[in-house]
Short mmCIF file of C-alpha atoms in Angstrom, two decimals:
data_model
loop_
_atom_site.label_atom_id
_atom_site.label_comp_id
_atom_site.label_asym_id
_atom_site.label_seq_id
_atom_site.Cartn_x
_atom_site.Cartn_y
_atom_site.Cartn_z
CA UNK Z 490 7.79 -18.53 4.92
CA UNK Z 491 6.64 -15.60 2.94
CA UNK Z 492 7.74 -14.67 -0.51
CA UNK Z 493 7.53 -11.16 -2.65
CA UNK Z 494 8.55 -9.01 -5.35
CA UNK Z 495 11.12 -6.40 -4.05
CA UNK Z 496 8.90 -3.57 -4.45
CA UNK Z 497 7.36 -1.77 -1.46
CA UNK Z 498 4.08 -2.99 -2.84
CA UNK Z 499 5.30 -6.28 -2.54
CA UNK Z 500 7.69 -6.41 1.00
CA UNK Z 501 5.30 -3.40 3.36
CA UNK Z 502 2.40 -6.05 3.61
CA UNK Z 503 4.69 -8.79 4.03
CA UNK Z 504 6.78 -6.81 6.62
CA UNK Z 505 3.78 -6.28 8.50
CA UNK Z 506 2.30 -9.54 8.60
CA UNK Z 507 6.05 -10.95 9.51
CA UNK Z 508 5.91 -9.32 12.35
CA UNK Z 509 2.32 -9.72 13.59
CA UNK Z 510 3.18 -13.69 13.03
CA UNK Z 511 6.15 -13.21 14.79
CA UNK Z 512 4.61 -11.56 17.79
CA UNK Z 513 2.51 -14.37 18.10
CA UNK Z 514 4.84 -16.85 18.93
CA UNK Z 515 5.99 -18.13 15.28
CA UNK Z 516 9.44 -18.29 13.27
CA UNK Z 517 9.13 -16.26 9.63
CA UNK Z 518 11.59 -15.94 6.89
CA UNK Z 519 11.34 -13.98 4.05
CA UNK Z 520 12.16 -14.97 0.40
CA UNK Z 521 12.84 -12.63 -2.20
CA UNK Z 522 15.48 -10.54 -4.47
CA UNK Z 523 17.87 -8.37 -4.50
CA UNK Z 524 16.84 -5.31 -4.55
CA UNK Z 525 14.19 -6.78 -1.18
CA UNK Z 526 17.19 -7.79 0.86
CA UNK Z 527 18.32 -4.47 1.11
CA UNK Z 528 14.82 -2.54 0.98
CA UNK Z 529 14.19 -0.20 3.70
CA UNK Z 530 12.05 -1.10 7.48
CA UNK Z 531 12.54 -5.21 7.08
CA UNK Z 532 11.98 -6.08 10.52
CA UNK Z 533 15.44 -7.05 12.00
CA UNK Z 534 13.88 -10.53 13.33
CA UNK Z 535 13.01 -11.57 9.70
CA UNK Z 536 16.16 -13.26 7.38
CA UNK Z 537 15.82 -12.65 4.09
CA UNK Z 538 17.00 -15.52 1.16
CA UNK Z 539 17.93 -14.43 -2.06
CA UNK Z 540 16.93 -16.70 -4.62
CA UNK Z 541 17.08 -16.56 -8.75
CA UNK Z 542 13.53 -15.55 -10.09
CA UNK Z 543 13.46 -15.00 -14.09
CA UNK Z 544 10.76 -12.79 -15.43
CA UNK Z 545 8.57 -14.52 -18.59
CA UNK Z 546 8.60 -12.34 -21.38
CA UNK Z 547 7.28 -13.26 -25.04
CA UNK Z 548 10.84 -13.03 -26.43
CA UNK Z 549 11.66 -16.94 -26.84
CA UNK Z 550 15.32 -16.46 -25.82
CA UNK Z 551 14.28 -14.03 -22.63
CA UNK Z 552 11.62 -16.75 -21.78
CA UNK Z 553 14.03 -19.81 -21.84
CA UNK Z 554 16.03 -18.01 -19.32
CA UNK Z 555 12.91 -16.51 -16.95
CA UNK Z 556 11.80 -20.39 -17.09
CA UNK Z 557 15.91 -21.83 -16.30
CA UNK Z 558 16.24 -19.08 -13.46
CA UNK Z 559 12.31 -19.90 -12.10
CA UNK Z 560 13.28 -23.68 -12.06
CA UNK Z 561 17.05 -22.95 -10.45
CA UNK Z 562 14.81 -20.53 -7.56
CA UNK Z 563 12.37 -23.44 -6.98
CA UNK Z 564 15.28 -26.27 -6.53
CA UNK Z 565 17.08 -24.04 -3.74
CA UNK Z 566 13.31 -22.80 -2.03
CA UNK Z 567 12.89 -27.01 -1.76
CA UNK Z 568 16.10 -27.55 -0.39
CA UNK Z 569 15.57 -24.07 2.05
CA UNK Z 570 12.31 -25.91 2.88
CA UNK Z 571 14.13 -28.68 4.24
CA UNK Z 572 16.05 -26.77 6.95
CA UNK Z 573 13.55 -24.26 7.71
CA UNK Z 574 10.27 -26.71 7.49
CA UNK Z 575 7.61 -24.71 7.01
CA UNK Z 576 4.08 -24.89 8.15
CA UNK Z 577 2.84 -22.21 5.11
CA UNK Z 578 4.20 -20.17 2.52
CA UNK Z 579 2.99 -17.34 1.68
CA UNK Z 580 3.01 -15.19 -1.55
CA UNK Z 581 2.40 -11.63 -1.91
CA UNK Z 582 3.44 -11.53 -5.90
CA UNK Z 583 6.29 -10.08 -7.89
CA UNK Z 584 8.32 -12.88 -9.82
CA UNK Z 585 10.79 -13.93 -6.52
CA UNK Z 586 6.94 -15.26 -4.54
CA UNK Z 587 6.91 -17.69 -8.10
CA UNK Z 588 9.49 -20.43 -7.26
CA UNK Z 589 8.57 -20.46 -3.63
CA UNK Z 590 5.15 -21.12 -4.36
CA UNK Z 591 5.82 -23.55 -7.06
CA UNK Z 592 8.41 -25.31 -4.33
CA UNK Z 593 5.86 -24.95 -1.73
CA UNK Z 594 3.13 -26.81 -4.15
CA UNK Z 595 5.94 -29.26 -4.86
CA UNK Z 596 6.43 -30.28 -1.71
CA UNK Z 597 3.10 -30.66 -0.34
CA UNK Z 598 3.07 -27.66 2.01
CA UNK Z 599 0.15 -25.18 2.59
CA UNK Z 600 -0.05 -22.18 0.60
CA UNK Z 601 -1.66 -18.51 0.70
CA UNK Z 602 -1.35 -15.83 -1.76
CA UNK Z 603 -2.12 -11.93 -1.31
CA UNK Z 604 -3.12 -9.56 -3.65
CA UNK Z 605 -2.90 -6.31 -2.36
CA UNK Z 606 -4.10 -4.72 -5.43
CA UNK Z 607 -7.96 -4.55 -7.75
CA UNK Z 608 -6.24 -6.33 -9.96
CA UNK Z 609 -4.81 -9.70 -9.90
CA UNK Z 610 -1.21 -9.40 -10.56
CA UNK Z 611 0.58 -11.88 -13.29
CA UNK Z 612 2.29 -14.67 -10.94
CA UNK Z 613 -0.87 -14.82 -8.42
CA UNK Z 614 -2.64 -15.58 -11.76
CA UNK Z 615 -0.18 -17.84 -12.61
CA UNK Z 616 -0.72 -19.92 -8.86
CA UNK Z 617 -4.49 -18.75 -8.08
CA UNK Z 618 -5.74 -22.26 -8.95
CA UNK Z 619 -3.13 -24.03 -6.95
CA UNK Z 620 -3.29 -22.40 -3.90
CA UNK Z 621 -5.12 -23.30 -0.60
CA UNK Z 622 -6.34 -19.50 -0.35
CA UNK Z 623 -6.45 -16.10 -1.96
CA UNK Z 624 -6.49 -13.16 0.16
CA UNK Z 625 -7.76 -9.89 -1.22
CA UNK Z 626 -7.30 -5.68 -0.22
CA UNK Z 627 -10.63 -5.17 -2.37
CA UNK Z 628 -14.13 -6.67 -2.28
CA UNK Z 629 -13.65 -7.04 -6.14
CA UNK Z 630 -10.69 -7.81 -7.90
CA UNK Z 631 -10.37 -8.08 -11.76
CA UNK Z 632 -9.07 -10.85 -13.44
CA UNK Z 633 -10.56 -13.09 -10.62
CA UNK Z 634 -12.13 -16.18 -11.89
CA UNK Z 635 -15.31 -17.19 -10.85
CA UNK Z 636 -13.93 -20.68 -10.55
CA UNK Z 637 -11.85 -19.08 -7.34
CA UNK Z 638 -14.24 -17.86 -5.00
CA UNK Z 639 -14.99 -20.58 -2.65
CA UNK Z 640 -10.92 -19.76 -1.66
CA UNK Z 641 -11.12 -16.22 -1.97
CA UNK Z 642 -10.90 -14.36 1.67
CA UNK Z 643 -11.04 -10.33 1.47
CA UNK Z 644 -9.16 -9.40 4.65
CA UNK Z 645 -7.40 -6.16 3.08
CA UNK Z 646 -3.81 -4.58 2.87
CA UNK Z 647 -1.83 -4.62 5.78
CA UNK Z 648 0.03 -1.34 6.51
CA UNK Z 649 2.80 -0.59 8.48
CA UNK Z 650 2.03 -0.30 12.50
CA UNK Z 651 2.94 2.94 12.72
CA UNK Z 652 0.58 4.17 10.13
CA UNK Z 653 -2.35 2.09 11.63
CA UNK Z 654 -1.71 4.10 15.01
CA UNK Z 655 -2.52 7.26 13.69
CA UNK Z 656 -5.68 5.76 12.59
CA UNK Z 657 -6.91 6.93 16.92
CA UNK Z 658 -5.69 10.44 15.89
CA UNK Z 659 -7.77 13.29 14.55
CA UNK Z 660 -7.80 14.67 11.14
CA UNK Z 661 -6.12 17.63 11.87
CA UNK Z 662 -7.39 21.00 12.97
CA UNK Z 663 -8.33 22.87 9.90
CA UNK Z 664 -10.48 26.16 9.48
CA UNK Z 665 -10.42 29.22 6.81
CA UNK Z 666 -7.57 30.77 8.49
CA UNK Z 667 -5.71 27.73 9.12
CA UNK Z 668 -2.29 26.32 7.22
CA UNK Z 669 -3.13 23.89 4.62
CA UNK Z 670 -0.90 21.31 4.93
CA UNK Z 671 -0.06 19.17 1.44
CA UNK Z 672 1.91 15.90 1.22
CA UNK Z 673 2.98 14.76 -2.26
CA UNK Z 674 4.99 12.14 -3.32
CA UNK Z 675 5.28 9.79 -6.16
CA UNK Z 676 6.47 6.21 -4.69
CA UNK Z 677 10.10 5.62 -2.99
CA UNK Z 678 11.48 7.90 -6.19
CA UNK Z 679 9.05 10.35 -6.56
CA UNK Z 680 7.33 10.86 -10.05
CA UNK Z 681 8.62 13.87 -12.54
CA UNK Z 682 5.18 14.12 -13.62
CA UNK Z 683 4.23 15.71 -10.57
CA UNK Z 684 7.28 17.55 -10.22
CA UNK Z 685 6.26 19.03 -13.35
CA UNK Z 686 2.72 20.08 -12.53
CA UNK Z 687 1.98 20.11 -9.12
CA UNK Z 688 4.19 23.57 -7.89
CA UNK Z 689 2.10 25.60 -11.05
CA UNK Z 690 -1.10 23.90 -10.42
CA UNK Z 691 -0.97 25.37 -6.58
CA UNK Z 692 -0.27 28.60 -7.73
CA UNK Z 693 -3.44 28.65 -9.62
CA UNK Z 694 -5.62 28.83 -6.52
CA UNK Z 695 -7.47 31.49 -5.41
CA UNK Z 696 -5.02 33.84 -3.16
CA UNK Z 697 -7.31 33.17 -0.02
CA UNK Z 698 -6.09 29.12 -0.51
CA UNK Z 699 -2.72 29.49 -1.97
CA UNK Z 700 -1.41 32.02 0.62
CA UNK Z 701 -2.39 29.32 3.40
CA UNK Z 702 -0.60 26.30 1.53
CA UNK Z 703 2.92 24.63 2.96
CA UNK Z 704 3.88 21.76 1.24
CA UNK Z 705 5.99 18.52 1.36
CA UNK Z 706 7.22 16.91 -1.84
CA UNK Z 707 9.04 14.06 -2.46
CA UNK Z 708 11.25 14.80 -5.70
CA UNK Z 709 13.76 12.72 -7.80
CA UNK Z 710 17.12 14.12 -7.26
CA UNK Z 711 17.49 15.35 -11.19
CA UNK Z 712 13.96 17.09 -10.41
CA UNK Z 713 15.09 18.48 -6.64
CA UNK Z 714 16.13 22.37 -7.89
CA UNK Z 715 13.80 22.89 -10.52
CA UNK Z 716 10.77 22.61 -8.09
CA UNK Z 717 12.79 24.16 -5.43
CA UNK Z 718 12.73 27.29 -8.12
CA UNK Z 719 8.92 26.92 -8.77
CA UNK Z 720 7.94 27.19 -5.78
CA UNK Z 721 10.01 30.05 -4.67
CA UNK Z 722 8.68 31.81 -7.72
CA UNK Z 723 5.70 31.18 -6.95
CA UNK Z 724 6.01 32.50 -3.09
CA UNK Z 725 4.26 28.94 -1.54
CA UNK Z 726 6.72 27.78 1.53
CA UNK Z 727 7.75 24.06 0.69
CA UNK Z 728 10.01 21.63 2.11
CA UNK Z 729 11.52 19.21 -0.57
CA UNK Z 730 13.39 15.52 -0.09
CA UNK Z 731 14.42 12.66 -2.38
CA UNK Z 732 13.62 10.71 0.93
CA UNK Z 733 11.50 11.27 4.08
CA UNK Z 734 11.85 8.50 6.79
CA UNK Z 735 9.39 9.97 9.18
CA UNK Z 736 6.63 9.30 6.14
CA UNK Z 737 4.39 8.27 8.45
CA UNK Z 738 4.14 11.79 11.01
CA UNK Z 739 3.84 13.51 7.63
CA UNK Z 740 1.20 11.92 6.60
CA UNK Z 741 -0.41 12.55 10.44
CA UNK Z 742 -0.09 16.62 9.62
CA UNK Z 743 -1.33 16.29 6.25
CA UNK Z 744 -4.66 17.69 5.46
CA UNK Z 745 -4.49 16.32 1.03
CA UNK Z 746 -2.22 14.34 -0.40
CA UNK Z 747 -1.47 14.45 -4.05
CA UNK Z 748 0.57 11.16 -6.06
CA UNK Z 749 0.47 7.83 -7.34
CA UNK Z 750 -2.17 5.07 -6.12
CA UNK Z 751 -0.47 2.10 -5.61
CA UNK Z 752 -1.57 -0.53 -3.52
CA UNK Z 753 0.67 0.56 -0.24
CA UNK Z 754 -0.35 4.19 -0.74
CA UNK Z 755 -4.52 3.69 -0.87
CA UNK Z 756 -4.31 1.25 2.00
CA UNK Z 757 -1.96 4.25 4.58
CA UNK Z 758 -4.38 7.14 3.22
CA UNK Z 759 -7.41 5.49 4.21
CA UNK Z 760 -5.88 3.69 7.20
CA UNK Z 761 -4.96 7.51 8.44
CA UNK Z 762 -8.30 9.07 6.55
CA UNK Z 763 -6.33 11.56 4.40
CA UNK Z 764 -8.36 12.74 1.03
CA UNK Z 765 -6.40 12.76 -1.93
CA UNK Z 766 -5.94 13.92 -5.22
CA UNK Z 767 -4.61 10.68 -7.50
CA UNK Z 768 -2.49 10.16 -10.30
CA UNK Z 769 -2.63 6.49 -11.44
CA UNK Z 770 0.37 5.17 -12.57
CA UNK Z 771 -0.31 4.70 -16.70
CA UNK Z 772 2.33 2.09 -17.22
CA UNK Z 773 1.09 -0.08 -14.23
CA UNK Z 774 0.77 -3.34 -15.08
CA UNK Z 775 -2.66 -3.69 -16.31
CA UNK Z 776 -3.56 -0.58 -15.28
CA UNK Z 777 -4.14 -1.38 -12.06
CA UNK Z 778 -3.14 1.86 -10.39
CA UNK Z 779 -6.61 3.25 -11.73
CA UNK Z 780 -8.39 0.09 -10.07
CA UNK Z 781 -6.87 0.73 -6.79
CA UNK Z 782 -8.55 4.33 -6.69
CA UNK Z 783 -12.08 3.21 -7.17
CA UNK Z 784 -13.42 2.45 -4.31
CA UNK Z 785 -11.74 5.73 -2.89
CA UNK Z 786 -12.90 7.88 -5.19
CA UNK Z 787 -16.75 6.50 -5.09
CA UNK Z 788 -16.60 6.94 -1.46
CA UNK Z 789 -15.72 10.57 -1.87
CA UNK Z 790 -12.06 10.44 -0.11
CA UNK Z 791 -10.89 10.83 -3.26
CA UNK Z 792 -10.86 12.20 -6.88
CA UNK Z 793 -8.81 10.68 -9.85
CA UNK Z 794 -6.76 12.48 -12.99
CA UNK Z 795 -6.07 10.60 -15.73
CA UNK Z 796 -1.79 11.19 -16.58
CA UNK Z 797 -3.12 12.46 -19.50
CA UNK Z 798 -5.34 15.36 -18.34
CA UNK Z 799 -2.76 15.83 -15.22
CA UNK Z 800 -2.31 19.73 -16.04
CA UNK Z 801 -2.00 22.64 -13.47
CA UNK Z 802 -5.32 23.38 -14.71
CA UNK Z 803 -6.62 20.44 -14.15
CA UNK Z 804 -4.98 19.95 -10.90
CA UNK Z 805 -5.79 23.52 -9.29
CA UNK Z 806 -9.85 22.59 -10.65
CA UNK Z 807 -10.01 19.30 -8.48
CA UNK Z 808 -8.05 20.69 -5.31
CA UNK Z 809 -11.03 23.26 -4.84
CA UNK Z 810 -13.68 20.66 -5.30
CA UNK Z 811 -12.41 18.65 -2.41
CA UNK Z 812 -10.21 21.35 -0.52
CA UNK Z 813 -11.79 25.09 -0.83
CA UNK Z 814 -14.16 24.80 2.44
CA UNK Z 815 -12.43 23.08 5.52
CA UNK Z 816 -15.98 21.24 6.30
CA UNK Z 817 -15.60 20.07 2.71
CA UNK Z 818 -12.09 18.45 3.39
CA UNK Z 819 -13.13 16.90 6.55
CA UNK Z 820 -15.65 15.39 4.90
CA UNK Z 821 -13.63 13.92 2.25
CA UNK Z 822 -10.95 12.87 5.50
CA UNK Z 823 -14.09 10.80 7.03
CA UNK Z 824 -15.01 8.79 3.77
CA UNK Z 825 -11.57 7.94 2.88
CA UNK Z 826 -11.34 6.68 7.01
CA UNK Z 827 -14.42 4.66 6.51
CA UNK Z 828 -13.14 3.09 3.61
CA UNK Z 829 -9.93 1.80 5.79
CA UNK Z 830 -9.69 -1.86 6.76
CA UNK Z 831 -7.65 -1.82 10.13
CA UNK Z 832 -7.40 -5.43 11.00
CA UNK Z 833 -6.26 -6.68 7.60
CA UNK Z 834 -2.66 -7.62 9.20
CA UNK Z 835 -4.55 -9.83 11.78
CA UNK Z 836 -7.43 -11.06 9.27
CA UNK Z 837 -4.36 -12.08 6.99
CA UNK Z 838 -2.75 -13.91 9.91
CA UNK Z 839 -6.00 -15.50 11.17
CA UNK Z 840 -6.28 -16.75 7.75
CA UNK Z 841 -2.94 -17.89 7.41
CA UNK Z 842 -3.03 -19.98 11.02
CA UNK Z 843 -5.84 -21.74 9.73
CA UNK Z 844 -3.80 -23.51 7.19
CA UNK Z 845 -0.72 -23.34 8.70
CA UNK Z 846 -0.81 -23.01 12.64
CA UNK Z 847 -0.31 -25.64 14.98
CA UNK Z 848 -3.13 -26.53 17.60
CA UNK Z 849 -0.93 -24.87 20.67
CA UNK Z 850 -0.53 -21.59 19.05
CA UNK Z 851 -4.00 -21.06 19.76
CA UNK Z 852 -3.06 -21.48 23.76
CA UNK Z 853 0.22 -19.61 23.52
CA UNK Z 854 -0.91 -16.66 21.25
CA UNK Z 855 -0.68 -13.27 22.50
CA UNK Z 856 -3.25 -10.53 21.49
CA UNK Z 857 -6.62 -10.52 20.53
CA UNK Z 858 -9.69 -11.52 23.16
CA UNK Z 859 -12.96 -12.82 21.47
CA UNK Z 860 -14.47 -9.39 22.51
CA UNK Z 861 -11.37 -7.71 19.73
CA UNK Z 862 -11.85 -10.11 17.42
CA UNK Z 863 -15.68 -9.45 17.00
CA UNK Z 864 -15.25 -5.74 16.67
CA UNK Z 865 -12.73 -6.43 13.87
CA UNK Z 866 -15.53 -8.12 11.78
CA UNK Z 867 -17.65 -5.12 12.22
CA UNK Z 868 -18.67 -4.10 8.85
CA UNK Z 869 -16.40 -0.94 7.81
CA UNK Z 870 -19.12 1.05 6.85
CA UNK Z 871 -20.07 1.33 10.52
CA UNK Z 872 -16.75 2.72 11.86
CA UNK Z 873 -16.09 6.63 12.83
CA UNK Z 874 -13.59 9.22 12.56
CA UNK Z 875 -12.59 11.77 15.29
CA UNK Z 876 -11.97 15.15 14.79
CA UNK Z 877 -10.09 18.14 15.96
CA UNK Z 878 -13.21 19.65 16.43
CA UNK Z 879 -15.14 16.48 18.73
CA UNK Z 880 -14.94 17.54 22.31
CA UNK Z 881 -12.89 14.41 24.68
CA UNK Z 882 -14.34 11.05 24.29
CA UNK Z 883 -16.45 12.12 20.96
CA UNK Z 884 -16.68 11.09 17.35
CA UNK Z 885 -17.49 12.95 14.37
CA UNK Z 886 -20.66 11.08 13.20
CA UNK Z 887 -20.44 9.03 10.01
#
């Protein structure tokens, strides 16, 4: 049984290790809200229950109900227990994972949580010390207690299994005469922020970059004409959309990406090896959007603007420090690649059958040989990229 927020953060990890579960041989359900029954690429194999899950704010009266609607969600995930008998549950945060968990703890059953960002989120504080494991995206994630560790598993974020297939693809050809190809986009409703800024910050490049740009954008629909103006005014071809559902072959033809870094987004660019240009997310919880790009950043597959200094200026500065020489962008491509942790989905499931699995799973599974599952635990500094430019059968070194 997994349970999660109805966020993409949330339900794109959990949709992916539903169905790597389910393709070996077990039965998965999914428990969240509203707004994650009807969310986008839930694998048609997985039912989704809708059960009440109050949020705990510090108003008294807003708290009395959070804690009524948590306690009505935990009486129906027992009773859902009872039909569906679960082996684990598993939590991958956002309020709707709390009464499942709490039910799950209840009733004696095995439970895993996920935290797919570098910070741990408010309900998987909330159940970290009463769960049988912790799995992680990052090898350090604030707001972990020390007292945690000996449960603590860092196996990554699963991504969708499209996106992981283009991780066998090359970063795309790319020399001084070549188009430029930038992907931006803000989360499923784009961000005005970059609406605002990105369109004048491109036209502040030097004419031998800016004449070579073409660029996808993800817009709000209030924002959708105004940056359909800009960039017409400022002459740089652009294709616009509230909503792209081939995401992941734009992301394949993308050379940069520019947007948020949320937990879904870092794990797809470096799954792919795309460099990026990030904005964190100010009002994330905890400011965890500025954790997540870290580790990127360090690597060099990445720099970071604070919302604050986010300025066309700003932006046109940092795209010439990672973009202005193709060797220079490839470069950036390969660290962000490196950084990628392609076997999270079936590290995450591994983990999970370990507490939940039954012995004969282990004779009925389908997939991975000893031989694959060695290579995953490879240490990720060691992996490669390819390139356009590696002749058949070659990698780029690291």
């Amino acid at each position: 049984m997994l349970a999660a927020g109805g966020t993409g953060g949330h339900l794109i990890p959990a949709f992916a290790l539903a169905t790597e579960l389910e393709r070996r041989g077990h039965h998965v359900a999914l428990i969240t809200d509203d707004r994650g029954a009807r969310i986008p690429g839930k694998p048609s194999f997985l039912p989704a229950h809708v059960l009440p899950a109050g949020r705990l704010g510090k108003n008294p009266v807003a708290l009395f109900k959070g804690l009524r609607a948590i306690w009505q969600g935990r009486a129906m995930a027992l009773r859902l227990f009872e039909s569906f008998q679960p082996s684990c549950v598993i939590g991958f945060g956002g309020y709707p994972a709390l009464p499942a968990l709490l039910a799950a703890q209840s009733a004696k059953i095995p439970s895993v949580i996920h935290e797919q960002n570098a910070v741990l989120g408010r309900v998987n504080r909330l159940l970290a010390g009463r769960v049988n494991a912790i799995a992680t995206a990052y090898p350090a994630v604030e707001r972990l207690a020390a007292k945690w560790a000996d449960k603590v598993h860092m196996v990554g974020n699963p991504v969708r299994a499209e996106v992981l297939e283009l991780r066998k693809e090359p970063f795309p050809l790319l020399d001084e005469d070549s188009v430029l190809r930038v992907l931006v986009t803000g989360g499923s409703q784009g961000a005005s922020i970059l609406s605002e800024v990105v369109p004048d910050g491109l036209a502040m490049l030097p004419p031998a970059l800016r004449h070579r740009l073409q660029v996808t954008q993800q817009c709000r629909p209030e924002d959708l004409e105004a940056v359909r103006a800009r960039y017409a005014g400022h002459q740089i071809p652009a294709e616009l959309g509230t909503y792209f559902e081939d995401m992941a072959s734009r992301l394949a033809e993308a050379h940069l990406f520019i947007g948020r870094s949320g937990a879904s987004t870092i794990a797809e660019l470096t799954a792919v090896g795309r460099p990026a240009i990030l904005v964190p997310l100010p009002i994330a919880t905890d400011d965890h959007q500025s954790a997540n790009a870290r580790e990127l950043v360090r690597a060099g597959g990445a720099r970071a603007i604070k919302q604050t200094s986010f300025t066309p200026k700003e932006l046109a500065k940092q795209i010439q420090a990672i973009a202005l020489k193709p060797e220079a962008l490839a470069n950036a491509a390969h660290a962000s690649w490196n950084c990628g942790l392609p076997d999270a989905v079936e590290d995450l499931a591994d983990l999970v059958e370990s507490f939940g699995g039954e012995p004969i799973m282990d004779v009925i599974r389908v997939g991975r040989s000893k031989a694959q599952a060695a290579t995953a635990a490879a240490p990720v500094a060691s992996a490669r990229i390819p390139t356009a430019r590696a002749s058949a059968g070659q990698e780029n070194g690291a």
